Short mmCIF file of C-alpha atoms in Angstrom, two decimals:
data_model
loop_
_atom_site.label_atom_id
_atom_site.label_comp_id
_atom_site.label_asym_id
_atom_site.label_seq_id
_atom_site.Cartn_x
_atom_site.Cartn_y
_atom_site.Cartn_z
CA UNK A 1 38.13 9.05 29.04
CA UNK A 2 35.33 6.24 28.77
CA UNK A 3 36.56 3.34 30.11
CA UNK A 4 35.39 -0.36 27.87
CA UNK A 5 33.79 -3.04 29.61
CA UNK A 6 34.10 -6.67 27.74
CA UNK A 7 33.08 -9.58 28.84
CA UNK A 8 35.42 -12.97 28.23
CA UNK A 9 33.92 -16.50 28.00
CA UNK A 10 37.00 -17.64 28.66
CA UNK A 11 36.12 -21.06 26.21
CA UNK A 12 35.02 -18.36 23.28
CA UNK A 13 37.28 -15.14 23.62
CA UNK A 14 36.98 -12.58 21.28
CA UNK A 15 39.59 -11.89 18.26
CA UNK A 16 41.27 -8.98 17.84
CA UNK A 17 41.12 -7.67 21.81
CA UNK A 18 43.86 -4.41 22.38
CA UNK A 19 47.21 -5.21 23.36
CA UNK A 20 47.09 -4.62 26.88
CA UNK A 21 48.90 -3.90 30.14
CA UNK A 22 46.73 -5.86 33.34
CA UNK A 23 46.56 -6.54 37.20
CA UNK A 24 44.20 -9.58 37.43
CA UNK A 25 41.86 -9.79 40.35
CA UNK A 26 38.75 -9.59 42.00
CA UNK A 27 39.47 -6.05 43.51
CA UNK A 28 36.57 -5.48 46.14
CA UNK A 29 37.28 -1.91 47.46
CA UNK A 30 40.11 -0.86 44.89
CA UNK A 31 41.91 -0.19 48.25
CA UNK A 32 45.32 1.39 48.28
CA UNK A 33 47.03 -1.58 47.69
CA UNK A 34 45.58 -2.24 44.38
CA UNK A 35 45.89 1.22 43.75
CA UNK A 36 49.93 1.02 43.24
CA UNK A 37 49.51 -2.49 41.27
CA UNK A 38 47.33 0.13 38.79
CA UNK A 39 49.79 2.71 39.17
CA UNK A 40 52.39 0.13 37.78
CA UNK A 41 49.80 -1.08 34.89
CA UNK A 42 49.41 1.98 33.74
CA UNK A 43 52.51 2.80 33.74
CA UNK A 44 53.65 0.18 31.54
CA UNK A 45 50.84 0.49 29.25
CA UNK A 46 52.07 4.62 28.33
CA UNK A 47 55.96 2.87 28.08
CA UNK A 48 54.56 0.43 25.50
CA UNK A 49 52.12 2.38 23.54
CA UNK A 50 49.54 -0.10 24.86
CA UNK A 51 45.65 -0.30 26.74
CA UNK A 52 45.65 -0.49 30.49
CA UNK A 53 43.71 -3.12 31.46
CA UNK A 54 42.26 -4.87 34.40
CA UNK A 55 40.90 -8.42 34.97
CA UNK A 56 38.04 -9.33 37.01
CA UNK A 57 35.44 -11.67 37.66
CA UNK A 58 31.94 -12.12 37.95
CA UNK A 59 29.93 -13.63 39.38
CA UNK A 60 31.51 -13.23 42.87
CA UNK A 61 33.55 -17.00 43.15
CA UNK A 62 32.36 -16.91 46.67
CA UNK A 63 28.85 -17.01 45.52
CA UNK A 64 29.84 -20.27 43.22
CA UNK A 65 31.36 -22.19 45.83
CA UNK A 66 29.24 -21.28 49.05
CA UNK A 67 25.41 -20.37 47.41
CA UNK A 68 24.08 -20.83 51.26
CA UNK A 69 26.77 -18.18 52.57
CA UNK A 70 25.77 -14.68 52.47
CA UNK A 71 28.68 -12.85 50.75
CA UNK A 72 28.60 -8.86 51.27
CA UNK A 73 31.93 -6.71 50.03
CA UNK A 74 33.18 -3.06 50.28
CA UNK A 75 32.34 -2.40 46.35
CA UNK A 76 30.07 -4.07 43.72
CA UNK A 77 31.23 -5.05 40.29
CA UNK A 78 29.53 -1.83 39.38
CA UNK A 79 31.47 0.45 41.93
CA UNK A 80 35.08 -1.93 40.44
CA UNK A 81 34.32 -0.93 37.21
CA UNK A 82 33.62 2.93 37.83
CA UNK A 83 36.67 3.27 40.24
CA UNK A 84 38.73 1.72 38.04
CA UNK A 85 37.91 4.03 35.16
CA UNK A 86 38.61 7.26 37.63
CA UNK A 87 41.67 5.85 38.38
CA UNK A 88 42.71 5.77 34.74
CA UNK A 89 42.32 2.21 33.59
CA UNK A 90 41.10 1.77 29.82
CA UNK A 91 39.61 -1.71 29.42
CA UNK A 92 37.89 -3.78 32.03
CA UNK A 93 37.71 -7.42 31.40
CA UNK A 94 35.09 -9.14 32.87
CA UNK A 95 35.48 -13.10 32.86
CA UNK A 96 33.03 -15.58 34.08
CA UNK A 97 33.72 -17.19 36.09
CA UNK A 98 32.37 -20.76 37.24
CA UNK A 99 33.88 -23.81 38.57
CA UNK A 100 35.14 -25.05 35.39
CA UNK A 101 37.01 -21.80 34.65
CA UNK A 102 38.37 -21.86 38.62
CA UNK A 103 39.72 -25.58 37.48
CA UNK A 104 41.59 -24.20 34.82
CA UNK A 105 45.36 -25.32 34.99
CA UNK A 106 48.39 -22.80 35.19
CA UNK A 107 49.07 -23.60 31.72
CA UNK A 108 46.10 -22.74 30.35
CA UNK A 109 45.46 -20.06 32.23
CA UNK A 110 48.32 -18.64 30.54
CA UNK A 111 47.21 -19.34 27.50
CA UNK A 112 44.06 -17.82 28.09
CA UNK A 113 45.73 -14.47 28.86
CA UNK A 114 48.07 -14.57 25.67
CA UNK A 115 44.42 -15.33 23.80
CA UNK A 116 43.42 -12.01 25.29
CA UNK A 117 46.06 -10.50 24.15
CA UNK A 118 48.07 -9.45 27.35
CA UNK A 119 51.44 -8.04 26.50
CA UNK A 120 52.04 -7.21 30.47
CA UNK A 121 50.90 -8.44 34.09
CA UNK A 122 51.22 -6.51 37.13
CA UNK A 123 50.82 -8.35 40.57
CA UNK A 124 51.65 -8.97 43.97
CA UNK A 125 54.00 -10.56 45.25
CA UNK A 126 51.68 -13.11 46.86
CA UNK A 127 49.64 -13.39 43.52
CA UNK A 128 47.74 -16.76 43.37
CA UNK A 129 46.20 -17.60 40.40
CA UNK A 130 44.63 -21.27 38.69
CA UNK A 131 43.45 -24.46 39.81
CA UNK A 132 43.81 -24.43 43.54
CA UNK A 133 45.82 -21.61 43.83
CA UNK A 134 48.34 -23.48 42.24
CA UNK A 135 49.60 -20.68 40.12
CA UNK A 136 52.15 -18.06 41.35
CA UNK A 137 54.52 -15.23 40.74
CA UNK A 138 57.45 -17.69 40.11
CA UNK A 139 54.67 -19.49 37.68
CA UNK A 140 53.72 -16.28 35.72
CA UNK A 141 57.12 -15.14 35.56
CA UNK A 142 58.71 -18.18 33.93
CA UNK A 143 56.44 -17.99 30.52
CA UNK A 144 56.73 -16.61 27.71
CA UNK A 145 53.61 -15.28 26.76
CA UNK A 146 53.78 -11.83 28.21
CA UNK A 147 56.30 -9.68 30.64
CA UNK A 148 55.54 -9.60 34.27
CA UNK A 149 55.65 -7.04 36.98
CA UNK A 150 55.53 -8.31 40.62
CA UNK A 151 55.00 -5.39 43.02
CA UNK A 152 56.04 -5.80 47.00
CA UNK A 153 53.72 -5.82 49.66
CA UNK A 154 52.26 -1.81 50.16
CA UNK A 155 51.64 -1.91 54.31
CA UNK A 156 50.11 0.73 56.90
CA UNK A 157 51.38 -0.05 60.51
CA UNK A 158 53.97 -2.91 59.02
CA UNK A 159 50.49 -5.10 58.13
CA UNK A 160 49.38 -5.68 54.49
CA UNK A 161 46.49 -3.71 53.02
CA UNK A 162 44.48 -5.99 51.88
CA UNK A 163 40.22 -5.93 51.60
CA UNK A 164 39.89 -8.97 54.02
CA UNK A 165 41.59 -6.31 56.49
CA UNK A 166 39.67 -3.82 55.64
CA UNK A 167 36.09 -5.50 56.42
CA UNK A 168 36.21 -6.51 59.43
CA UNK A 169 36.94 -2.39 60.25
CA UNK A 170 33.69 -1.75 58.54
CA UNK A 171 32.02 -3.98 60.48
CA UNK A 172 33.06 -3.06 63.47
CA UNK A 173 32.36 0.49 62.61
CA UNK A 174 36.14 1.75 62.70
CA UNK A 175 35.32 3.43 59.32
CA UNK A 176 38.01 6.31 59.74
CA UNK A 177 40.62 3.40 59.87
CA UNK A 178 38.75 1.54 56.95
CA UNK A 179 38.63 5.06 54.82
CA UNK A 180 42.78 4.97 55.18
CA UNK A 181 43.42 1.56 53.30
CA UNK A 182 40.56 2.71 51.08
CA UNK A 183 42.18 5.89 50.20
CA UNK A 184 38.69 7.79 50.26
CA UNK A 185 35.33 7.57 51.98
CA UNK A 186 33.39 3.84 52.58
CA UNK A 187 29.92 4.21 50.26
CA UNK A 188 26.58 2.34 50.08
CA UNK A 189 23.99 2.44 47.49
CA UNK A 190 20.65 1.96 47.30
CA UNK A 191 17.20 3.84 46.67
CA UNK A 192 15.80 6.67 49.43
CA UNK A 193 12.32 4.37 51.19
CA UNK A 194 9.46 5.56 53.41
CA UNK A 195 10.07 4.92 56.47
CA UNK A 196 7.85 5.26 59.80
CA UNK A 197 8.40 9.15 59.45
CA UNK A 198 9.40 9.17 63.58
CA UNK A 199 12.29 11.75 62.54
CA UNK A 200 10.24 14.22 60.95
CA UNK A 201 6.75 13.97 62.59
CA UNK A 202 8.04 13.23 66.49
CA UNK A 203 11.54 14.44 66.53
CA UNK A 204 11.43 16.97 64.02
CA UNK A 205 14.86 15.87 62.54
CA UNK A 206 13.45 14.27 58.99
CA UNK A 207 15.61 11.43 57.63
CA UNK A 208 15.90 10.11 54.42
CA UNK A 209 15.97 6.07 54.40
CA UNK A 210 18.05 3.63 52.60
CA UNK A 211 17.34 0.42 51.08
CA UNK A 212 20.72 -0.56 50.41
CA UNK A 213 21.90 -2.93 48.29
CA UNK A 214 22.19 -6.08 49.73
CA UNK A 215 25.61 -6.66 48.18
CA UNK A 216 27.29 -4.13 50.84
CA UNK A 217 29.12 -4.66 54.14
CA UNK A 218 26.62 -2.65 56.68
CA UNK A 219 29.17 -0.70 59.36
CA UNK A 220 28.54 -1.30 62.97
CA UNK A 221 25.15 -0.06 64.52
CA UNK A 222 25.95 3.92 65.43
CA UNK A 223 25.90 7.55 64.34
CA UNK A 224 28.08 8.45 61.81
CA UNK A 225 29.55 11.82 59.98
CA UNK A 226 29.26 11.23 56.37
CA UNK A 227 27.83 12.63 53.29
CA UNK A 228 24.57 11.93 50.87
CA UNK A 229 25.05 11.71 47.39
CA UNK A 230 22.46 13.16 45.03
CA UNK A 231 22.73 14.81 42.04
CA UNK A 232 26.76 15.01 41.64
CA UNK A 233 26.50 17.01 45.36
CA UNK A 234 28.36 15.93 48.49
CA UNK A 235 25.60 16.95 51.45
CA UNK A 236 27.01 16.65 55.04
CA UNK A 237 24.76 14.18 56.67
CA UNK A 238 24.57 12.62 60.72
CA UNK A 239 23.92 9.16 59.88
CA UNK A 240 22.49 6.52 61.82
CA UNK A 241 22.93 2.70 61.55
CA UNK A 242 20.58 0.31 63.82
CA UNK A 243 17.08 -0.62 64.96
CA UNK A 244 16.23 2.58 67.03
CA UNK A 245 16.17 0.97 70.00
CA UNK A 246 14.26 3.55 71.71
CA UNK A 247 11.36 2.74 69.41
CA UNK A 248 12.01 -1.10 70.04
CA UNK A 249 12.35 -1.95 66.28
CA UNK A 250 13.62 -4.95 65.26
CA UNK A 251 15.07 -4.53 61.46
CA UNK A 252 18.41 -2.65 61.06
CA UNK A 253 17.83 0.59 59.21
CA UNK A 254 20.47 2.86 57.79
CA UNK A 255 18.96 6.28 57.97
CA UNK A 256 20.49 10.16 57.06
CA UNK A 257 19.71 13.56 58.14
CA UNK A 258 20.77 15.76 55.46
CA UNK A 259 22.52 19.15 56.64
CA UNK A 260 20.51 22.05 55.09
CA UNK A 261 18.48 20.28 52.82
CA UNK A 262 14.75 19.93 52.05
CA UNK A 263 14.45 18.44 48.49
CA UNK A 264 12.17 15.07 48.10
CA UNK A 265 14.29 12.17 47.25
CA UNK A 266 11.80 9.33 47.70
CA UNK A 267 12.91 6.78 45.03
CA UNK A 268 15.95 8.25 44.13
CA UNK A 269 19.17 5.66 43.95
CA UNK A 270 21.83 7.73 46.06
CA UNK A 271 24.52 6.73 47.83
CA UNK A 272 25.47 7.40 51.60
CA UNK A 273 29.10 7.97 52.31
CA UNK A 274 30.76 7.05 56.03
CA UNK A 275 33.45 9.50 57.37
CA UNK A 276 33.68 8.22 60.95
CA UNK A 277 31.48 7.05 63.85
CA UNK A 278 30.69 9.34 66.68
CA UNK A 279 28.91 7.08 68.84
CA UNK A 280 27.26 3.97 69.44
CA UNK A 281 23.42 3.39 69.60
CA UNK A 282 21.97 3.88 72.66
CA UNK A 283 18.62 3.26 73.95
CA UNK A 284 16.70 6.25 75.17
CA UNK A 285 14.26 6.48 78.06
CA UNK A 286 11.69 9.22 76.11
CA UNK A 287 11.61 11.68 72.72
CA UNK A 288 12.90 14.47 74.45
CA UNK A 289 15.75 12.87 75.48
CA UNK A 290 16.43 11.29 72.43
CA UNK A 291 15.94 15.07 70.44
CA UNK A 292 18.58 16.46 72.74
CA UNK A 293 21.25 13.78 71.79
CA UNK A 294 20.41 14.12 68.20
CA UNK A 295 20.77 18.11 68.33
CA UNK A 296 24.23 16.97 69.97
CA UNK A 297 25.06 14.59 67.38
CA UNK A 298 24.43 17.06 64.50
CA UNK A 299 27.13 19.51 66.44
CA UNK A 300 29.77 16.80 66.26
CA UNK A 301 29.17 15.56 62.86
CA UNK A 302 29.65 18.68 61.87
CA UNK A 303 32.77 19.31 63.25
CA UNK A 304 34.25 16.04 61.96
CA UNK A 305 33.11 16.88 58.65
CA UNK A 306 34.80 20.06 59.05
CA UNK A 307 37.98 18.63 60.48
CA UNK A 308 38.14 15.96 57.72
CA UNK A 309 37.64 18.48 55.26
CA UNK A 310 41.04 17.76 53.09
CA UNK A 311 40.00 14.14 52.65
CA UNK A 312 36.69 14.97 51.80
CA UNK A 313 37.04 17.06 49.20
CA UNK A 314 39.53 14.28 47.91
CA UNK A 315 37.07 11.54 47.97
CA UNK A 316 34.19 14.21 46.48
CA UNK A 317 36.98 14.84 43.11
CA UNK A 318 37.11 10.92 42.90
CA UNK A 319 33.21 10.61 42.49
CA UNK A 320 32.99 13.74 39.92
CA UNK A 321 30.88 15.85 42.85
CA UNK A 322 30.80 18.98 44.61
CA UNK A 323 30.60 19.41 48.20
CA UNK A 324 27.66 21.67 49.86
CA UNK A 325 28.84 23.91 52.52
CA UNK A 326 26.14 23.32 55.36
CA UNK A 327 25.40 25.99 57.80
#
């Protein structure tokens, strides 16, 4: 199933949109909590004979109302919109948003979904919605534009999932707990760089470098067990976030050595995927030293890999990809 992007000006919205079934929201990781507010969506949209929708926004509001604050998130719009279609939702809706759209009262942000044509909402039951948050579920439930589903809170541990939970673990490099209120594996993208070359020249363990896409939360400086993405393959990978002390850098690189793998990637958009973090950076005294931890390192992210390897292959299905069995 292809999935339809549209984008809505919300002053100038399009005639004739499907009848649709939507959870409205911004979305960032598609976390396990949003997952059962789809579940419900599409749900409803097979009882009605209707499209499955969901309702974003870009750009990110954060960027409209702080442009000095540097805003990073678990997934880009990009990432929302593929996830989404995986997870079985038909039509994306894209509005843009801007300060006069975020001043929009509850009334006419009513009217603006009945304009789009929504015959059902799923949302939380904390849904906020309109000028100042000034719309919610006892708002949306007392029109009469369209029927409303209001789902209860989905915990782990009696807390909410929610995505301003879940960053904070990323940061702080708990990526295991992180990867269980995503429901699959933490990603990055970005394009394979040259880098100083240390790993294959001095420590004979090459490394492919990332320039990531600013957009992304970086985890926690560390080794990591995780996977590269290229070319719809999973390749187990020890990955290492930090400024390599032991070489005194200064800029925090996010570098992969690739289990059993020798192909030239240089330019190549891929995408690095965190399973959990084996250790924290630590500054070595000399290269031999440093080669003996890493030959350590590849031991034990192999043997998490191998350990995880249920949830792995789940998170490789989601992504279309097949997972290379290293040595």
């Amino acid at each position: 199933m292809v999935m339809e992007v549209i984008r809505i000006d919300y002053l100038h919205v399009q005639e004739n949109l499907p009848k649709s079934s939507c959870c409205i929201g911004f979305f960032d990781g598609l976390h396990t909590g949003h997952q059962a507010l789809l579940k419900n969506c599409i749900a409803k949209a097979k009882e009605l004979n209707i499209k499955s929708g969901l309702i974003t926004f870009d750009p990110d509001p954060w960027r409209i109302f702080f442009p000095d604050r540097v805003c990073r998130h678990i997934t880009t719009l990009e990432d929302r919109i593929y996830l989404a279609s995986v997870m079985g939702i038909e039509v994306m809706y894209v509005i843009t948003f801007s300060k006069n759209f975020a001043a929009l009262d509850v009334d006419a942000f009513h009217m603006l979904l009945k304009k789009m044509n929504v015959a059902h909402i799923t949302c939380g039951f904390d849904f906020k919605y309109a000028s100042k948050n000034t719309g919610n579920v006892d708002t949306i439930s007392s029109q009469n534009y369209f029927d409303v589903s209001v789902i209860a809170s989905v915990n782990s541990k009696n807390e909410k999932i929610s995505s301003s939970r879940i960053e904070p673990l990323i940061q702080s490099g708990k990526i295991d707990l992180a990867n269980e209120l995503l429901g699959y594996m933490y990603s990055i993208e970005g394009v394979i760089e040259h880098g100083f070359k240390r790993g294959s020249t001095l420590l004979k363990f090459p490394t492919a470098n990332l320039g990531a896409n600013p957009d992304y939360l970086v985890p926690s400086s560390g080794v990591y067990a995780g996977f590269v993405y290229v070319d719809d393959t999973f390749y187990g990978a020890m990955i290492n976030v930090g400024n390599n002390p032991t070489f005194k850098n200064t800029k925090v690189s996010i570098e992969a050595h690739i289990f059993d793998f020798d192909q030239d990637i240089y330019e190549r958009q891929v995408r690095f995927f965190f399973l959990k973090k084996t250790r924290n950076e630590i500054r070595f005294d000399g290269f031999e030293a440093l080669k003996k931890q890493l030959q350590r390192d590849i031991v034990t992210c192999k043997k998490v890999i191998l350990h995880e390897k249920q949830y792995v292959t789940k998170t490789a299905s989601l992504w279309g990809a097949k997972v290379f069995e290293f040595k």
